[in-house]
mmCIF file of C-alpha atoms and ligand atoms in Angstrom:
data_model
loop_
_atom_site.group_PDB
_atom_site.id
_atom_site.type_symbol
_atom_site.label_atom_id
_atom_site.label_comp_id
_atom_site.label_asym_id
_atom_site.label_seq_id
_atom_site.Cartn_x
_atom_site.Cartn_y
_atom_site.Cartn_z
ATOM 1 C CA UNK A 27 -71.215 45.349 285.079
ATOM 2 C CA UNK A 28 -67.670 44.613 286.580
ATOM 3 C CA UNK A 29 -65.772 47.216 287.976
ATOM 4 C CA UNK A 30 -62.428 47.841 285.831
ATOM 5 C CA UNK A 31 -59.397 45.961 286.570
ATOM 6 C CA UNK A 32 -56.968 48.837 286.856
ATOM 7 C CA UNK A 33 -54.428 47.634 289.612
ATOM 8 C CA UNK A 34 -51.223 48.633 288.352
ATOM 9 C CA UNK A 35 -50.657 51.638 285.953
ATOM 10 C CA UNK A 36 -47.272 51.843 284.465
ATOM 11 C CA UNK A 37 -45.908 55.094 283.103
ATOM 12 C CA UNK A 38 -43.736 54.818 280.001
ATOM 13 C CA UNK A 39 -41.989 58.495 278.621
ATOM 14 C CA UNK A 40 -43.425 58.954 275.264
ATOM 15 C CA UNK A 41 -39.617 60.031 274.452
ATOM 16 C CA UNK A 42 -38.463 56.316 274.385
ATOM 17 C CA UNK A 43 -39.385 54.120 271.923
ATOM 18 C CA UNK A 44 -37.637 51.270 273.207
ATOM 19 C CA UNK A 45 -39.612 51.554 276.243
ATOM 20 C CA UNK A 46 -42.631 52.070 274.123
ATOM 21 C CA UNK A 47 -42.221 49.372 272.183
ATOM 22 C CA UNK A 48 -42.171 46.853 275.145
ATOM 23 C CA UNK A 49 -44.222 48.538 277.506
ATOM 24 C CA UNK A 50 -46.937 45.786 276.766
ATOM 25 C CA UNK A 51 -45.230 42.974 278.190
ATOM 26 C CA UNK A 52 -44.730 44.290 281.438
ATOM 27 C CA UNK A 53 -48.083 43.248 282.846
ATOM 28 C CA UNK A 54 -49.673 46.379 283.686
ATOM 29 C CA UNK A 55 -53.493 46.591 283.529
ATOM 30 C CA UNK A 56 -52.880 50.276 282.366
ATOM 31 C CA UNK A 57 -50.196 52.045 280.688
ATOM 32 C CA UNK A 58 -49.494 55.753 280.842
ATOM 33 C CA UNK A 59 -47.773 57.004 278.040
ATOM 34 C CA UNK A 60 -45.990 60.308 279.523
ATOM 35 C CA UNK A 61 -45.769 63.591 277.529
ATOM 36 C CA UNK A 62 -45.414 65.374 280.878
ATOM 37 C CA UNK A 63 -42.564 65.263 283.659
ATOM 38 C CA UNK A 64 -41.117 62.459 282.167
ATOM 39 C CA UNK A 65 -40.028 63.990 278.933
ATOM 40 C CA UNK A 66 -37.531 66.811 279.017
ATOM 41 C CA UNK A 67 -38.681 70.047 277.660
ATOM 42 C CA UNK A 68 -36.430 70.053 274.454
ATOM 43 C CA UNK A 69 -37.886 66.622 273.567
ATOM 44 C CA UNK A 70 -41.454 67.501 273.950
ATOM 45 C CA UNK A 71 -42.406 68.027 270.514
ATOM 46 C CA UNK A 72 -40.404 64.906 269.370
ATOM 47 C CA UNK A 73 -41.765 62.856 271.779
ATOM 48 C CA UNK A 74 -45.222 63.630 270.951
ATOM 49 C CA UNK A 75 -44.321 62.851 267.416
ATOM 50 C CA UNK A 76 -42.543 59.638 268.097
ATOM 51 C CA UNK A 77 -45.878 58.413 270.400
ATOM 52 C CA UNK A 78 -48.273 58.973 267.372
ATOM 53 C CA UNK A 79 -46.046 57.551 264.816
ATOM 54 C CA UNK A 80 -45.739 53.935 266.948
ATOM 55 C CA UNK A 81 -49.195 54.344 268.488
ATOM 56 C CA UNK A 82 -50.883 52.075 266.087
ATOM 57 C CA UNK A 83 -48.383 49.592 265.717
ATOM 58 C CA UNK A 84 -47.516 49.267 269.467
ATOM 59 C CA UNK A 85 -48.388 45.636 271.000
ATOM 60 C CA UNK A 86 -50.279 46.381 273.954
ATOM 61 C CA UNK A 87 -50.537 42.955 275.338
ATOM 62 C CA UNK A 88 -53.815 43.220 277.661
ATOM 63 C CA UNK A 89 -53.004 46.608 278.717
ATOM 64 C CA UNK A 90 -55.842 49.676 278.303
ATOM 65 C CA UNK A 91 -53.530 53.017 277.202
ATOM 66 C CA UNK A 92 -54.135 56.327 278.697
ATOM 67 C CA UNK A 93 -52.190 59.343 277.635
ATOM 68 C CA UNK A 94 -50.648 61.870 279.984
ATOM 69 C CA UNK A 95 -50.657 65.660 278.490
ATOM 70 C CA UNK A 96 -48.701 68.542 279.823
ATOM 71 C CA UNK A 97 -51.001 70.541 282.148
ATOM 72 C CA UNK A 98 -53.366 73.557 280.956
ATOM 73 C CA UNK A 99 -51.241 76.736 280.968
ATOM 74 C CA UNK A 100 -47.996 74.532 280.036
ATOM 75 C CA UNK A 101 -46.628 75.461 276.254
ATOM 76 C CA UNK A 102 -47.596 71.905 275.060
ATOM 77 C CA UNK A 103 -50.853 71.649 276.407
ATOM 78 C CA UNK A 104 -52.500 72.634 273.342
ATOM 79 C CA UNK A 105 -50.464 70.411 270.833
ATOM 80 C CA UNK A 106 -51.065 67.419 273.463
ATOM 81 C CA UNK A 107 -54.923 67.849 273.436
ATOM 82 C CA UNK A 108 -54.755 67.748 269.568
ATOM 83 C CA UNK A 109 -52.644 64.598 269.857
ATOM 84 C CA UNK A 110 -55.074 63.113 271.856
ATOM 85 C CA UNK A 111 -57.850 63.893 269.814
ATOM 86 C CA UNK A 112 -56.384 61.856 267.006
ATOM 87 C CA UNK A 113 -54.842 59.124 269.101
ATOM 88 C CA UNK A 114 -58.227 58.445 271.173
ATOM 89 C CA UNK A 115 -56.570 57.041 273.886
ATOM 90 C CA UNK A 116 -58.751 55.281 276.847
ATOM 91 C CA UNK A 117 -58.159 58.220 278.919
ATOM 92 C CA UNK A 118 -56.358 61.434 278.997
ATOM 93 C CA UNK A 119 -54.179 61.974 281.945
ATOM 94 C CA UNK A 120 -54.283 65.482 283.359
ATOM 95 C CA UNK A 121 -51.457 66.671 285.649
ATOM 96 C CA UNK A 122 -51.493 69.389 288.816
ATOM 97 C CA UNK A 123 -55.188 69.727 288.553
ATOM 98 C CA UNK A 124 -56.486 72.533 290.980
ATOM 99 C CA UNK A 125 -59.225 74.087 289.157
ATOM 100 C CA UNK A 126 -62.472 72.503 288.145
ATOM 101 C CA UNK A 127 -62.958 75.196 285.336
ATOM 102 C CA UNK A 128 -59.688 73.833 283.783
ATOM 103 C CA UNK A 129 -61.152 70.469 283.814
ATOM 104 C CA UNK A 130 -64.209 71.211 282.471
ATOM 105 C CA UNK A 131 -62.416 73.050 279.339
ATOM 106 C CA UNK A 132 -60.586 69.597 278.560
ATOM 107 C CA UNK A 133 -63.644 67.860 279.159
ATOM 108 C CA UNK A 134 -65.324 70.032 276.400
ATOM 109 C CA UNK A 135 -62.442 69.784 273.950
ATOM 110 C CA UNK A 136 -62.368 65.954 273.990
ATOM 111 C CA UNK A 137 -65.825 64.992 274.019
ATOM 112 C CA UNK A 138 -66.338 61.294 274.992
ATOM 113 C CA UNK A 139 -62.252 60.809 276.386
ATOM 114 C CA UNK A 140 -62.522 59.672 280.107
ATOM 115 C CA UNK A 141 -60.355 62.179 282.257
ATOM 116 C CA UNK A 142 -57.810 60.924 285.179
ATOM 117 C CA UNK A 143 -57.028 63.641 287.253
ATOM 118 C CA UNK A 144 -53.961 63.970 289.029
ATOM 119 C CA UNK A 145 -54.141 65.437 292.351
ATOM 120 C CA UNK A 146 -50.500 66.703 293.542
ATOM 121 C CA UNK A 147 -50.879 69.688 295.459
ATOM 122 C CA UNK A 148 -51.639 71.181 298.222
ATOM 123 C CA UNK A 149 -54.379 73.177 296.159
ATOM 124 C CA UNK A 150 -55.292 70.310 294.414
ATOM 125 C CA UNK A 151 -56.066 68.409 298.030
ATOM 126 C CA UNK A 152 -58.141 70.698 299.111
ATOM 127 C CA UNK A 153 -60.292 70.808 295.743
ATOM 128 C CA UNK A 154 -60.262 66.779 295.127
ATOM 129 C CA UNK A 155 -63.754 66.555 295.655
ATOM 130 C CA UNK A 156 -65.177 69.321 293.519
ATOM 131 C CA UNK A 157 -62.442 68.183 290.617
ATOM 132 C CA UNK A 158 -63.836 64.581 290.932
ATOM 133 C CA UNK A 159 -67.230 65.489 289.565
ATOM 134 C CA UNK A 160 -66.052 67.566 286.861
ATOM 135 C CA UNK A 161 -67.589 66.087 283.544
ATOM 136 C CA UNK A 162 -66.591 62.685 282.267
ATOM 137 C CA UNK A 163 -64.010 62.280 285.352
ATOM 138 C CA UNK A 164 -63.201 58.666 286.030
ATOM 139 C CA UNK A 165 -60.316 58.199 288.279
ATOM 140 C CA UNK A 166 -58.038 60.629 290.663
ATOM 141 C CA UNK A 167 -54.190 59.962 290.273
ATOM 142 C CA UNK A 168 -52.122 61.173 293.790
ATOM 143 C CA UNK A 169 -48.775 62.244 292.913
ATOM 144 C CA UNK A 170 -46.560 62.152 295.993
ATOM 145 C CA UNK A 171 -43.230 64.188 294.675
ATOM 146 C CA UNK A 172 -45.034 67.300 293.744
ATOM 147 C CA UNK A 173 -46.942 66.956 296.479
ATOM 148 C CA UNK A 174 -44.228 66.555 298.917
ATOM 149 C CA UNK A 175 -42.728 69.485 297.442
ATOM 150 C CA UNK A 176 -45.992 71.709 297.641
ATOM 151 C CA UNK A 177 -46.417 71.396 301.497
ATOM 152 C CA UNK A 178 -43.000 71.448 302.333
ATOM 153 C CA UNK A 179 -43.116 68.006 303.914
ATOM 154 C CA UNK A 180 -40.056 65.700 304.341
ATOM 155 C CA UNK A 181 -40.125 61.452 303.850
ATOM 156 C CA UNK A 182 -41.165 59.888 306.655
ATOM 157 C CA UNK A 183 -40.549 56.075 306.363
ATOM 158 C CA UNK A 184 -44.313 55.401 307.057
ATOM 159 C CA UNK A 185 -44.911 57.846 304.567
ATOM 160 C CA UNK A 186 -47.293 59.631 307.325
ATOM 161 C CA UNK A 187 -46.829 62.925 305.440
ATOM 162 C CA UNK A 188 -49.256 61.413 302.881
ATOM 163 C CA UNK A 189 -51.847 60.231 304.961
ATOM 164 C CA UNK A 190 -53.884 63.230 304.808
ATOM 165 C CA UNK A 191 -53.855 63.583 300.893
ATOM 166 C CA UNK A 192 -54.376 59.906 300.008
ATOM 167 C CA UNK A 193 -57.475 59.800 302.572
ATOM 168 C CA UNK A 194 -58.932 62.626 301.337
ATOM 169 C CA UNK A 195 -58.338 61.444 297.364
ATOM 170 C CA UNK A 196 -60.051 58.562 298.345
ATOM 171 C CA UNK A 197 -62.966 60.043 299.736
ATOM 172 C CA UNK A 198 -62.974 62.519 297.043
ATOM 173 C CA UNK A 199 -63.268 59.789 294.782
ATOM 174 C CA UNK A 200 -65.870 57.356 296.137
ATOM 175 C CA UNK A 201 -68.335 60.131 297.001
ATOM 176 C CA UNK A 202 -68.324 60.717 293.229
ATOM 177 C CA UNK A 203 -68.305 57.213 292.049
ATOM 178 C CA UNK A 204 -65.165 57.083 290.202
ATOM 179 C CA UNK A 205 -61.876 55.447 291.206
ATOM 180 C CA UNK A 206 -58.510 56.230 293.167
ATOM 181 C CA UNK A 207 -54.992 55.279 292.257
ATOM 182 C CA UNK A 208 -52.032 55.735 294.667
ATOM 183 C CA UNK A 209 -48.539 57.665 293.795
ATOM 184 C CA UNK A 210 -45.601 55.723 292.532
ATOM 185 C CA UNK A 211 -43.275 54.726 294.860
ATOM 186 C CA UNK A 212 -39.647 56.353 293.716
ATOM 187 C CA UNK A 213 -37.493 54.006 295.174
ATOM 188 C CA UNK A 214 -37.780 51.583 292.363
ATOM 189 C CA UNK A 215 -35.330 48.877 293.688
ATOM 190 C CA UNK A 216 -36.543 48.526 296.827
ATOM 191 C CA UNK A 217 -39.306 46.015 297.039
ATOM 192 C CA UNK A 218 -40.009 45.447 300.218
ATOM 193 C CA UNK A 219 -40.789 49.330 300.576
ATOM 194 C CA UNK A 220 -42.848 49.324 297.561
ATOM 195 C CA UNK A 221 -45.054 46.368 298.957
ATOM 196 C CA UNK A 222 -45.470 48.043 302.494
ATOM 197 C CA UNK A 223 -46.218 51.244 300.470
ATOM 198 C CA UNK A 224 -48.839 49.451 297.932
ATOM 199 C CA UNK A 225 -50.474 47.763 300.875
ATOM 200 C CA UNK A 226 -50.995 50.833 303.040
ATOM 201 C CA UNK A 227 -52.575 52.194 299.972
ATOM 202 C CA UNK A 228 -54.851 49.604 299.325
ATOM 203 C CA UNK A 229 -56.117 49.694 302.973
ATOM 204 C CA UNK A 230 -57.156 52.904 302.787
ATOM 205 C CA UNK A 231 -59.157 52.245 299.818
ATOM 206 C CA UNK A 232 -57.302 52.976 296.590
ATOM 207 C CA UNK A 233 -58.151 50.989 293.566
ATOM 208 C CA UNK A 234 -54.666 50.112 292.241
ATOM 209 C CA UNK A 235 -51.066 52.137 292.311
ATOM 210 C CA UNK A 236 -48.920 53.821 289.395
ATOM 211 C CA UNK A 237 -45.344 52.736 288.701
ATOM 212 C CA UNK A 238 -42.325 54.107 287.047
ATOM 213 C CA UNK A 239 -40.125 50.916 286.291
ATOM 214 C CA UNK A 240 -41.463 47.803 284.935
ATOM 215 C CA UNK A 241 -40.183 45.717 287.858
ATOM 216 C CA UNK A 242 -42.804 47.057 290.232
ATOM 217 C CA UNK A 243 -46.017 45.780 288.044
ATOM 218 C CA UNK A 244 -45.956 42.342 289.741
ATOM 219 C CA UNK A 245 -45.612 43.450 293.281
ATOM 220 C CA UNK A 246 -48.270 46.156 292.673
ATOM 221 C CA UNK A 247 -50.722 43.531 290.854
ATOM 222 C CA UNK A 248 -50.374 41.003 293.775
ATOM 223 C CA UNK A 249 -51.422 43.388 296.563
ATOM 224 C CA UNK A 250 -54.339 44.924 294.442
ATOM 225 C CA UNK A 251 -55.425 41.171 293.746
ATOM 226 C CA UNK A 252 -57.615 39.403 296.543
ATOM 227 C CA UNK A 253 -55.493 36.638 297.939
ATOM 228 C CA UNK A 254 -56.523 33.270 298.690
ATOM 229 C CA UNK A 255 -57.345 33.983 302.237
ATOM 230 C CA UNK A 256 -59.863 36.740 301.332
ATOM 231 C CA UNK A 257 -61.653 34.703 298.658
ATOM 232 C CA UNK A 258 -61.929 31.808 301.139
ATOM 233 C CA UNK A 259 -63.248 34.668 303.599
ATOM 234 C CA UNK A 260 -65.668 35.857 300.868
ATOM 235 C CA UNK A 261 -66.987 32.660 300.208
ATOM 236 C CA UNK A 262 -67.763 32.054 303.546
ATOM 237 C CA UNK A 263 -69.368 35.394 303.971
ATOM 238 C CA UNK A 264 -71.586 34.468 300.944
ATOM 239 C CA UNK A 265 -72.695 30.990 302.137
ATOM 240 C CA UNK A 266 -73.278 31.886 305.698
ATOM 241 C CA UNK A 267 -75.849 34.964 304.591
ATOM 242 C CA UNK A 268 -77.383 32.988 301.878
ATOM 243 C CA UNK A 269 -77.750 30.304 304.573
ATOM 244 C CA UNK A 270 -79.053 32.999 307.278
ATOM 245 C CA UNK A 271 -81.773 34.146 304.894
ATOM 246 C CA UNK A 272 -83.189 30.625 304.133
ATOM 247 C CA UNK A 273 -83.950 30.564 307.762
ATOM 248 C CA UNK A 274 -85.189 34.041 307.840
ATOM 249 C CA UNK A 275 -82.063 35.945 309.554
ATOM 250 C CA UNK A 276 -80.144 38.802 308.094
ATOM 251 C CA UNK A 277 -76.959 38.316 310.013
ATOM 252 C CA UNK A 278 -74.414 35.461 310.495
ATOM 253 C CA UNK A 279 -71.102 35.158 312.066
ATOM 254 C CA UNK A 280 -68.371 34.298 310.072
ATOM 255 C CA UNK A 281 -64.458 33.685 311.623
ATOM 256 C CA UNK A 282 -65.957 35.396 314.809
ATOM 257 C CA UNK A 283 -67.060 38.589 313.360
ATOM 258 C CA UNK A 284 -70.703 39.285 312.514
ATOM 259 C CA UNK A 285 -71.847 39.992 308.965
ATOM 260 C CA UNK A 286 -74.590 41.552 307.204
ATOM 261 C CA UNK A 287 -75.870 41.961 304.070
ATOM 262 C CA UNK A 288 -73.564 44.885 302.890
ATOM 263 C CA UNK A 289 -70.563 42.559 303.623
ATOM 264 C CA UNK A 290 -72.495 39.917 301.257
ATOM 265 C CA UNK A 291 -71.728 42.486 298.224
ATOM 266 C CA UNK A 292 -68.106 43.249 299.549
ATOM 267 C CA UNK A 293 -67.764 39.552 299.138
ATOM 268 C CA UNK A 294 -69.031 39.554 295.638
ATOM 269 C CA UNK A 295 -67.109 42.147 294.926
ATOM 270 C CA UNK A 296 -63.842 40.320 295.997
ATOM 271 C CA UNK A 297 -64.856 37.108 294.456
ATOM 272 C CA UNK A 298 -65.231 38.981 290.956
ATOM 273 C CA UNK A 299 -62.027 40.688 291.308
ATOM 274 C CA UNK A 300 -60.381 37.414 291.855
ATOM 275 C CA UNK A 301 -62.064 35.934 288.678
ATOM 276 C CA UNK A 302 -60.623 38.823 286.834
ATOM 277 C CA UNK A 303 -57.298 39.130 288.377
ATOM 278 C CA UNK A 304 -56.806 35.673 287.466
HETATM 279 N N1 LIG B 417 -41.781 51.806 281.193
HETATM 280 C C1 LIG B 417 -41.407 50.845 280.474
HETATM 281 N N2 LIG B 417 -40.274 50.396 280.094
HETATM 282 C C2 LIG B 417 -39.342 50.801 281.201
HETATM 283 C C3 LIG B 417 -39.452 51.880 282.158
HETATM 284 C C4 LIG B 417 -40.852 52.239 281.837
HETATM 285 N N3 LIG B 417 -41.383 53.440 282.959
HETATM 286 N N4 LIG B 417 -38.595 51.760 282.936
HETATM 287 C C5 LIG B 417 -37.437 51.285 282.517
HETATM 288 N N5 LIG B 417 -37.830 50.326 281.530
HETATM 289 C C6 LIG B 417 -37.269 49.534 280.835
HETATM 290 C C7 LIG B 417 -35.954 49.607 280.158
HETATM 291 O O1 LIG B 417 -36.197 50.032 279.193
HETATM 292 C C8 LIG B 417 -35.203 48.208 280.589
HETATM 293 O O2 LIG B 417 -36.200 47.298 279.198
HETATM 294 P P1 LIG B 417 -34.890 46.277 278.376
HETATM 295 O O3 LIG B 417 -34.181 45.488 279.597
HETATM 296 O O4 LIG B 417 -36.031 45.936 277.760
HETATM 297 O O5 LIG B 417 -33.854 46.894 277.970
HETATM 298 C C9 LIG B 417 -36.232 47.317 281.395
HETATM 299 O O6 LIG B 417 -37.223 48.043 281.669
HETATM 300 C C10 LIG B 417 -34.942 47.889 282.697
HETATM 301 O O7 LIG B 417 -34.665 48.797 282.883
HETATM 302 P P2 LIG B 417 -33.804 49.393 283.939
HETATM 303 O O8 LIG B 417 -32.357 49.441 283.151
HETATM 304 O O9 LIG B 417 -33.585 48.704 285.074
HETATM 305 O O10 LIG B 417 -33.753 50.826 284.197
HETATM 306 P P3 LIG B 417 -33.255 51.969 283.862
HETATM 307 O O11 LIG B 417 -31.872 52.322 284.760
HETATM 308 O O12 LIG B 417 -32.783 52.408 282.302
HETATM 309 O O13 LIG B 417 -34.199 53.395 284.086
HETATM 310 C C11 LIG B 417 -35.891 55.011 285.314
HETATM 311 C C12 LIG B 417 -34.593 53.624 285.403
HETATM 312 C C13 LIG B 417 -36.419 55.425 286.505
HETATM 313 C C14 LIG B 417 -35.414 55.886 284.504
HETATM 314 C C15 LIG B 417 -36.927 54.517 284.334
HETATM 315 O O14 LIG B 417 -37.534 53.380 284.936
HETATM 316 C C16 LIG B 417 -37.622 55.652 283.797
HETATM 317 O O15 LIG B 417 -37.413 56.724 283.082
HETATM 318 N N6 LIG B 417 -39.091 55.692 284.502
HETATM 319 C C17 LIG B 417 -40.196 56.325 284.055
HETATM 320 C C18 LIG B 417 -40.303 57.659 284.852
HETATM 321 C C19 LIG B 417 -41.323 58.675 284.806
HETATM 322 O O16 LIG B 417 -42.131 57.904 284.055
HETATM 323 N N7 LIG B 417 -41.396 59.637 285.483
HETATM 324 C C20 LIG B 417 -42.671 60.119 285.390
HETATM 325 C C21 LIG B 417 -43.662 59.783 286.112
HETATM 326 S S1 LIG B 417 -43.363 59.936 287.855
HETATM 327 MG MG1 LIG B 418 -46.257 65.082 288.658
#
């Protein structure tokens, strides 16, 4: 089966009917309807009720929809899970994950709903491998704002303070056979900065990047889609290895680099992803 195509994941505050109504037209592969930190405490109940009221009439374009609930232990968590059970989103995003037992409790409660875990604290990063193996976990999402605060980091222009956590997230996700999604880039008018941040995440192995503003979606989709040079290279790899195999050889040389069968699998994945990215 094809890998899911989740390049861009746009957070949409559930408290904004205007944003929700147009969200399907923003081009994001995934919309994350947010009941957590994008919504003020006083507005939580109204936001949940509003999202439920709108849910069925939303025009989603081609986007998949996840629901971000408040974290276990927060006063709105239970009511949010009840809403998730009624709405049956494509997945539930669980913030501030640190303890596998809490994830297991949510998994038991929402039978059959895929879970996407936010890793955004020091404890969460250190528990990422275990969290990723909890039942029905389909992906890990990195959140840099809470993470920076949790480790008392300051901000480096090259995001050096995030490197260890990002690498850990990708390792944990891959070891569990699930997906990894990078943090939003919060300076949402800085397109060049976003592009650098997204390229860095892609290089590290992330499958996609979350976004907080619709203006970020096109950049993220582009960065996480194979470009023409990558597609051409992938085609050359497949052709060269097929030719080599016909001659009874296992390896070939493409663009000055030795390639072997593992590269053919990678190349086919690139070609499939390119096809689906359009
Ligand atoms: N999802 C959907 N639509 C959004 C959006 C989002 N996250 N952010 C902005 N929009 C819409 C606006 O409603 C506006 O729509 P319109 O042109 O149809 O009226 C359009 O995009 C342009 O918005 P703009 O005026 O540039 O942004 P803003 O100044 O209104 O809002 C933010 C800026 C950061 C406050 C806003 O983008 C936001 O709330 N983002 C989400 C933050 C969030 O989810 N945080 C928690 C997760 S980390
Ligand atoms: Mg957060």
